[in-house]
C-alpha atoms as a PDB file:
ATOM      1  CA  UNK A   1       3.849  -3.254 -56.362  1.00  0.00           C
ATOM      2  CA  UNK A   2       1.739  -4.951 -53.717  1.00  0.00           C
ATOM      3  CA  UNK A   3       2.010  -4.392 -50.005  1.00  0.00           C
ATOM      4  CA  UNK A   4       2.002  -7.386 -47.694  1.00  0.00           C
ATOM      5  CA  UNK A   5       0.963  -7.143 -44.069  1.00  0.00           C
ATOM      6  CA  UNK A   6       2.208  -9.761 -41.641  1.00  0.00           C
ATOM      7  CA  UNK A   7       0.337  -9.997 -38.341  1.00  0.00           C
ATOM      8  CA  UNK A   8       1.861 -12.248 -35.719  1.00  0.00           C
ATOM      9  CA  UNK A   9      -0.200 -13.652 -32.880  1.00  0.00           C
ATOM     10  CA  UNK A  10       0.557 -12.326 -29.441  1.00  0.00           C
ATOM     11  CA  UNK A  11       1.253 -14.628 -26.479  1.00  0.00           C
ATOM     12  CA  UNK A  12      -1.569 -12.821 -24.639  1.00  0.00           C
ATOM     13  CA  UNK A  13      -5.283 -12.285 -25.142  1.00  0.00           C
ATOM     14  CA  UNK A  14      -7.602  -9.975 -23.200  1.00  0.00           C
ATOM     15  CA  UNK A  15     -11.151 -11.327 -22.908  1.00  0.00           C
ATOM     16  CA  UNK A  16     -13.753  -8.548 -22.680  1.00  0.00           C
ATOM     17  CA  UNK A  17     -17.428  -9.537 -22.275  1.00  0.00           C
ATOM     18  CA  UNK A  18     -19.758  -6.911 -23.698  1.00  0.00           C
ATOM     19  CA  UNK A  19     -23.472  -6.219 -23.544  1.00  0.00           C
ATOM     20  CA  UNK A  20     -24.739  -2.836 -24.761  1.00  0.00           C
ATOM     21  CA  UNK A  21     -21.257  -1.313 -24.679  1.00  0.00           C
ATOM     22  CA  UNK A  22     -21.414   0.824 -27.836  1.00  0.00           C
ATOM     23  CA  UNK A  23     -20.166   3.840 -25.847  1.00  0.00           C
ATOM     24  CA  UNK A  24     -17.043   1.989 -24.690  1.00  0.00           C
ATOM     25  CA  UNK A  25     -16.351  -0.759 -27.230  1.00  0.00           C
ATOM     26  CA  UNK A  26     -14.146   1.153 -29.663  1.00  0.00           C
ATOM     27  CA  UNK A  27     -12.325   3.100 -26.958  1.00  0.00           C
ATOM     28  CA  UNK A  28     -11.431   0.094 -24.797  1.00  0.00           C
ATOM     29  CA  UNK A  29     -10.193  -1.847 -27.837  1.00  0.00           C
ATOM     30  CA  UNK A  30      -8.048   1.100 -28.947  1.00  0.00           C
ATOM     31  CA  UNK A  31      -6.652   1.548 -25.436  1.00  0.00           C
ATOM     32  CA  UNK A  32      -5.604  -2.108 -25.043  1.00  0.00           C
ATOM     33  CA  UNK A  33      -4.131  -2.351 -28.529  1.00  0.00           C
ATOM     34  CA  UNK A  34      -2.110   0.839 -27.965  1.00  0.00           C
ATOM     35  CA  UNK A  35      -0.183  -0.735 -25.069  1.00  0.00           C
ATOM     36  CA  UNK A  36       3.560  -1.330 -25.597  1.00  0.00           C
ATOM     37  CA  UNK A  37       3.273  -5.126 -25.427  1.00  0.00           C
ATOM     38  CA  UNK A  38       1.092  -6.676 -28.120  1.00  0.00           C
ATOM     39  CA  UNK A  39      -2.124  -7.915 -26.546  1.00  0.00           C
ATOM     40  CA  UNK A  40      -4.830  -9.478 -28.711  1.00  0.00           C
ATOM     41  CA  UNK A  41      -8.485  -9.030 -27.778  1.00  0.00           C
ATOM     42  CA  UNK A  42     -11.407 -11.449 -27.648  1.00  0.00           C
ATOM     43  CA  UNK A  43     -14.829  -9.840 -27.257  1.00  0.00           C
ATOM     44  CA  UNK A  44     -17.758 -11.978 -26.102  1.00  0.00           C
ATOM     45  CA  UNK A  45     -20.958 -10.222 -27.171  1.00  0.00           C
ATOM     46  CA  UNK A  46     -24.307 -11.496 -25.916  1.00  0.00           C
ATOM     47  CA  UNK A  47     -26.431 -10.223 -28.813  1.00  0.00           C
ATOM     48  CA  UNK A  48     -26.324  -6.573 -27.698  1.00  0.00           C
ATOM     49  CA  UNK A  49     -29.317  -4.739 -29.214  1.00  0.00           C
ATOM     50  CA  UNK A  50     -27.345  -1.463 -29.356  1.00  0.00           C
ATOM     51  CA  UNK A  51     -25.008  -2.650 -32.102  1.00  0.00           C
ATOM     52  CA  UNK A  52     -21.922  -3.357 -29.997  1.00  0.00           C
ATOM     53  CA  UNK A  53     -20.922  -6.302 -32.207  1.00  0.00           C
ATOM     54  CA  UNK A  54     -21.034  -4.117 -35.332  1.00  0.00           C
ATOM     55  CA  UNK A  55     -18.555  -1.707 -33.730  1.00  0.00           C
ATOM     56  CA  UNK A  56     -16.272  -4.603 -32.803  1.00  0.00           C
ATOM     57  CA  UNK A  57     -16.391  -5.847 -36.396  1.00  0.00           C
ATOM     58  CA  UNK A  58     -15.202  -2.460 -37.662  1.00  0.00           C
ATOM     59  CA  UNK A  59     -12.281  -2.759 -35.238  1.00  0.00           C
ATOM     60  CA  UNK A  60     -11.526  -6.203 -36.631  1.00  0.00           C
ATOM     61  CA  UNK A  61     -11.029  -4.584 -40.029  1.00  0.00           C
ATOM     62  CA  UNK A  62      -8.885  -1.838 -38.503  1.00  0.00           C
ATOM     63  CA  UNK A  63      -6.699  -4.310 -36.579  1.00  0.00           C
ATOM     64  CA  UNK A  64      -6.520  -7.483 -38.716  1.00  0.00           C
ATOM     65  CA  UNK A  65      -5.822 -10.610 -36.701  1.00  0.00           C
ATOM     66  CA  UNK A  66      -5.755  -8.828 -33.339  1.00  0.00           C
ATOM     67  CA  UNK A  67      -9.462  -8.401 -32.516  1.00  0.00           C
ATOM     68  CA  UNK A  68     -11.623 -11.515 -32.254  1.00  0.00           C
ATOM     69  CA  UNK A  69     -15.351 -11.818 -31.615  1.00  0.00           C
ATOM     70  CA  UNK A  70     -17.647 -14.521 -30.284  1.00  0.00           C
ATOM     71  CA  UNK A  71     -21.323 -13.647 -30.746  1.00  0.00           C
ATOM     72  CA  UNK A  72     -23.810 -15.488 -28.537  1.00  0.00           C
ATOM     73  CA  UNK A  73     -27.591 -15.724 -28.839  1.00  0.00           C
ATOM     74  CA  UNK A  74     -28.402 -13.774 -25.666  1.00  0.00           C
ATOM     75  CA  UNK A  75     -27.390 -12.937 -22.103  1.00  0.00           C
ATOM     76  CA  UNK A  76     -26.022 -16.206 -20.758  1.00  0.00           C
ATOM     77  CA  UNK A  77     -24.135 -14.941 -17.723  1.00  0.00           C
ATOM     78  CA  UNK A  78     -20.674 -13.569 -16.988  1.00  0.00           C
ATOM     79  CA  UNK A  79     -19.271 -16.942 -15.992  1.00  0.00           C
ATOM     80  CA  UNK A  80     -20.305 -18.695 -19.189  1.00  0.00           C
ATOM     81  CA  UNK A  81     -18.848 -15.831 -21.235  1.00  0.00           C
ATOM     82  CA  UNK A  82     -15.458 -16.243 -19.608  1.00  0.00           C
ATOM     83  CA  UNK A  83     -15.585 -20.040 -19.849  1.00  0.00           C
ATOM     84  CA  UNK A  84     -16.219 -19.723 -23.595  1.00  0.00           C
ATOM     85  CA  UNK A  85     -13.361 -17.246 -23.789  1.00  0.00           C
ATOM     86  CA  UNK A  86     -10.989 -19.465 -21.815  1.00  0.00           C
ATOM     87  CA  UNK A  87     -11.682 -22.443 -24.055  1.00  0.00           C
ATOM     88  CA  UNK A  88     -11.213 -20.366 -27.200  1.00  0.00           C
ATOM     89  CA  UNK A  89      -7.956 -18.903 -25.872  1.00  0.00           C
ATOM     90  CA  UNK A  90      -6.541 -22.301 -24.955  1.00  0.00           C
ATOM     91  CA  UNK A  91      -7.512 -23.687 -28.368  1.00  0.00           C
ATOM     92  CA  UNK A  92      -5.675 -20.757 -29.968  1.00  0.00           C
ATOM     93  CA  UNK A  93      -2.513 -21.338 -27.911  1.00  0.00           C
ATOM     94  CA  UNK A  94      -2.371 -18.124 -25.892  1.00  0.00           C
ATOM     95  CA  UNK A  95      -0.084 -18.385 -22.860  1.00  0.00           C
ATOM     96  CA  UNK A  96      -1.544 -15.478 -20.860  1.00  0.00           C
ATOM     97  CA  UNK A  97      -5.301 -15.025 -20.687  1.00  0.00           C
ATOM     98  CA  UNK A  98      -6.890 -11.923 -19.167  1.00  0.00           C
ATOM     99  CA  UNK A  99     -10.288 -10.942 -17.815  1.00  0.00           C
ATOM    100  CA  UNK A 100     -11.263  -7.295 -18.166  1.00  0.00           C
ATOM    101  CA  UNK A 101     -14.410  -5.141 -18.121  1.00  0.00           C
ATOM    102  CA  UNK A 102     -15.350  -2.909 -21.037  1.00  0.00           C
ATOM    103  CA  UNK A 103     -16.385   0.166 -19.022  1.00  0.00           C
ATOM    104  CA  UNK A 104     -12.879   1.385 -18.029  1.00  0.00           C
ATOM    105  CA  UNK A 105     -13.441   0.396 -14.385  1.00  0.00           C
ATOM    106  CA  UNK A 106     -10.218  -1.537 -15.039  1.00  0.00           C
ATOM    107  CA  UNK A 107      -7.354   0.692 -16.153  1.00  0.00           C
ATOM    108  CA  UNK A 108      -5.855  -0.593 -19.432  1.00  0.00           C
ATOM    109  CA  UNK A 109      -2.476   0.773 -18.334  1.00  0.00           C
ATOM    110  CA  UNK A 110      -2.422  -1.886 -15.606  1.00  0.00           C
ATOM    111  CA  UNK A 111      -2.667  -4.780 -18.092  1.00  0.00           C
ATOM    112  CA  UNK A 112       1.143  -4.915 -18.592  1.00  0.00           C
ATOM    113  CA  UNK A 113       1.622  -5.110 -14.801  1.00  0.00           C
ATOM    114  CA  UNK A 114      -0.552  -8.218 -14.632  1.00  0.00           C
ATOM    115  CA  UNK A 115       1.313  -9.642 -17.613  1.00  0.00           C
ATOM    116  CA  UNK A 116       4.697  -9.079 -15.984  1.00  0.00           C
ATOM    117  CA  UNK A 117       3.551 -10.686 -12.744  1.00  0.00           C
ATOM    118  CA  UNK A 118       2.902 -13.909 -14.676  1.00  0.00           C
ATOM    119  CA  UNK A 119       5.476 -13.770 -17.482  1.00  0.00           C
ATOM    120  CA  UNK A 120       8.392 -12.552 -15.355  1.00  0.00           C
ATOM    121  CA  UNK A 121       7.251 -12.984 -11.757  1.00  0.00           C
ATOM    122  CA  UNK A 122       6.235 -16.624 -12.043  1.00  0.00           C
ATOM    123  CA  UNK A 123       2.601 -16.165 -10.939  1.00  0.00           C
ATOM    124  CA  UNK A 124      -0.050 -18.515 -12.284  1.00  0.00           C
ATOM    125  CA  UNK A 125      -2.749 -15.939 -11.523  1.00  0.00           C
ATOM    126  CA  UNK A 126      -2.272 -12.188 -11.134  1.00  0.00           C
ATOM    127  CA  UNK A 127      -5.164 -10.159  -9.713  1.00  0.00           C
ATOM    128  CA  UNK A 128      -5.814  -6.447 -10.130  1.00  0.00           C
ATOM    129  CA  UNK A 129      -6.876  -6.053  -6.511  1.00  0.00           C
ATOM    130  CA  UNK A 130      -8.948  -3.199  -5.131  1.00  0.00           C
ATOM    131  CA  UNK A 131      -8.100  -4.071  -1.546  1.00  0.00           C
ATOM    132  CA  UNK A 132      -4.390  -4.933  -1.212  1.00  0.00           C
ATOM    133  CA  UNK A 133      -3.342  -1.450  -0.150  1.00  0.00           C
ATOM    134  CA  UNK A 134      -6.423   0.054   1.434  1.00  0.00           C
ATOM    135  CA  UNK A 135      -9.412   0.468  -0.877  1.00  0.00           C
ATOM    136  CA  UNK A 136      -9.085   1.724  -4.440  1.00  0.00           C
ATOM    137  CA  UNK A 137     -12.427   1.671  -6.235  1.00  0.00           C
ATOM    138  CA  UNK A 138     -13.626   4.165  -8.843  1.00  0.00           C
ATOM    139  CA  UNK A 139     -17.226   5.404  -9.240  1.00  0.00           C
ATOM    140  CA  UNK A 140     -18.861   3.039  -6.748  1.00  0.00           C
ATOM    141  CA  UNK A 141     -21.423   4.064  -4.094  1.00  0.00           C
ATOM    142  CA  UNK A 142     -19.941   3.703  -0.609  1.00  0.00           C
ATOM    143  CA  UNK A 143     -22.497   1.010   0.290  1.00  0.00           C
ATOM    144  CA  UNK A 144     -21.381  -1.174  -2.586  1.00  0.00           C
ATOM    145  CA  UNK A 145     -17.713  -0.663  -1.692  1.00  0.00           C
ATOM    146  CA  UNK A 146     -18.309  -1.700   1.933  1.00  0.00           C
ATOM    147  CA  UNK A 147     -20.350  -4.751   0.908  1.00  0.00           C
ATOM    148  CA  UNK A 148     -17.729  -5.859  -1.613  1.00  0.00           C
ATOM    149  CA  UNK A 149     -14.839  -5.347   0.798  1.00  0.00           C
ATOM    150  CA  UNK A 150     -16.385  -7.306   3.665  1.00  0.00           C
ATOM    151  CA  UNK A 151     -17.635 -10.010   1.306  1.00  0.00           C
ATOM    152  CA  UNK A 152     -14.007 -10.536   0.261  1.00  0.00           C
ATOM    153  CA  UNK A 153     -12.911 -10.642   3.907  1.00  0.00           C
ATOM    154  CA  UNK A 154     -15.593 -13.243   4.658  1.00  0.00           C
ATOM    155  CA  UNK A 155     -14.732 -15.423   1.649  1.00  0.00           C
ATOM    156  CA  UNK A 156     -11.024 -15.213   2.401  1.00  0.00           C
ATOM    157  CA  UNK A 157     -11.636 -16.306   5.987  1.00  0.00           C
ATOM    158  CA  UNK A 158     -14.011 -19.166   5.152  1.00  0.00           C
ATOM    159  CA  UNK A 159     -11.945 -20.598   2.302  1.00  0.00           C
ATOM    160  CA  UNK A 160      -8.523 -19.930   3.820  1.00  0.00           C
ATOM    161  CA  UNK A 161      -7.483 -18.367   0.534  1.00  0.00           C
ATOM    162  CA  UNK A 162      -4.745 -15.732   0.618  1.00  0.00           C
ATOM    163  CA  UNK A 163      -6.458 -13.387  -1.818  1.00  0.00           C
ATOM    164  CA  UNK A 164      -7.522  -9.903  -0.700  1.00  0.00           C
ATOM    165  CA  UNK A 165     -10.015  -9.241  -3.501  1.00  0.00           C
ATOM    166  CA  UNK A 166     -11.880 -12.503  -4.029  1.00  0.00           C
ATOM    167  CA  UNK A 167     -14.493 -11.008  -6.382  1.00  0.00           C
ATOM    168  CA  UNK A 168     -12.040  -9.071  -8.588  1.00  0.00           C
ATOM    169  CA  UNK A 169     -12.729  -9.321 -12.314  1.00  0.00           C
ATOM    170  CA  UNK A 170      -9.411  -7.926 -13.556  1.00  0.00           C
ATOM    171  CA  UNK A 171      -6.993 -10.834 -13.824  1.00  0.00           C
ATOM    172  CA  UNK A 172      -4.348 -12.666 -15.806  1.00  0.00           C
ATOM    173  CA  UNK A 173      -4.230 -16.467 -15.857  1.00  0.00           C
ATOM    174  CA  UNK A 174      -1.513 -18.589 -17.349  1.00  0.00           C
ATOM    175  CA  UNK A 175      -2.725 -21.167 -19.821  1.00  0.00           C
ATOM    176  CA  UNK A 176      -1.065 -23.938 -17.823  1.00  0.00           C
ATOM    177  CA  UNK A 177      -3.213 -23.232 -14.748  1.00  0.00           C
ATOM    178  CA  UNK A 178      -6.453 -22.979 -16.762  1.00  0.00           C
ATOM    179  CA  UNK A 179      -5.623 -26.323 -18.366  1.00  0.00           C
ATOM    180  CA  UNK A 180      -5.593 -27.932 -14.895  1.00  0.00           C
ATOM    181  CA  UNK A 181      -9.186 -26.794 -14.194  1.00  0.00           C
ATOM    182  CA  UNK A 182     -12.156 -28.695 -15.604  1.00  0.00           C
ATOM    183  CA  UNK A 183     -13.951 -25.686 -17.045  1.00  0.00           C
ATOM    184  CA  UNK A 184     -17.081 -27.724 -17.789  1.00  0.00           C
ATOM    185  CA  UNK A 185     -17.536 -28.307 -14.049  1.00  0.00           C
ATOM    186  CA  UNK A 186     -17.410 -24.645 -13.004  1.00  0.00           C
ATOM    187  CA  UNK A 187     -20.805 -24.128 -11.342  1.00  0.00           C
ATOM    188  CA  UNK A 188     -21.162 -20.406 -10.741  1.00  0.00           C
ATOM    189  CA  UNK A 189     -22.512 -18.262 -13.575  1.00  0.00           C
ATOM    190  CA  UNK A 190     -22.675 -14.770 -11.998  1.00  0.00           C
ATOM    191  CA  UNK A 191     -20.157 -12.933  -9.833  1.00  0.00           C
ATOM    192  CA  UNK A 192     -19.678 -16.049  -7.710  1.00  0.00           C
ATOM    193  CA  UNK A 193     -17.799 -17.312 -10.751  1.00  0.00           C
ATOM    194  CA  UNK A 194     -14.906 -15.021  -9.833  1.00  0.00           C
ATOM    195  CA  UNK A 195     -14.620 -16.596  -6.385  1.00  0.00           C
ATOM    196  CA  UNK A 196     -14.918 -20.152  -7.692  1.00  0.00           C
ATOM    197  CA  UNK A 197     -12.213 -19.651 -10.311  1.00  0.00           C
ATOM    198  CA  UNK A 198      -9.799 -18.116  -7.795  1.00  0.00           C
ATOM    199  CA  UNK A 199     -10.417 -20.957  -5.367  1.00  0.00           C
ATOM    200  CA  UNK A 200      -9.958 -23.579  -8.093  1.00  0.00           C
ATOM    201  CA  UNK A 201      -6.683 -21.910  -9.074  1.00  0.00           C
ATOM    202  CA  UNK A 202      -5.593 -21.719  -5.426  1.00  0.00           C
ATOM    203  CA  UNK A 203      -6.326 -25.428  -4.880  1.00  0.00           C
END
């Protein structure tokens, strides 16, 4: 007797850029894949010298068809990592496309809430905001928190965009909204990328 395994593709993929994340890689993958809804994962690894990609490849064997990996030649910037991930996700017909950090600064248990906001609530972009209800930031120095908070206030005021956390990196996009944005024309490569993408979505 032979055993057949059938793995169906999820409607959702969580993009996680990684660089030297060997301490977190396996744990964050396990945490996302343990969620009640089936979320696939796409890791973008920028040639981490600590062997992050090797750990991800072991997880690919453990979770066939659910963990995907793009290996790049070197550190090319957060924005370019997500652009590569967006294009890959669109090409692979995912309807809900997430951004998430590998270091557990974003709580995996909140991923389904972002999903529901788009899949059931009709949002084209759902943001895991640190600033909607006061300030909720974990393990940041107070100076960084203050700078981030007031930077978001400034950007929101200048751009007229009704988003409390303009630099947030924990998000869910619908494929249909990403398909309206010319990803090849996104200019920002660092954290300004987060602001540009939100503004492009808003417009």
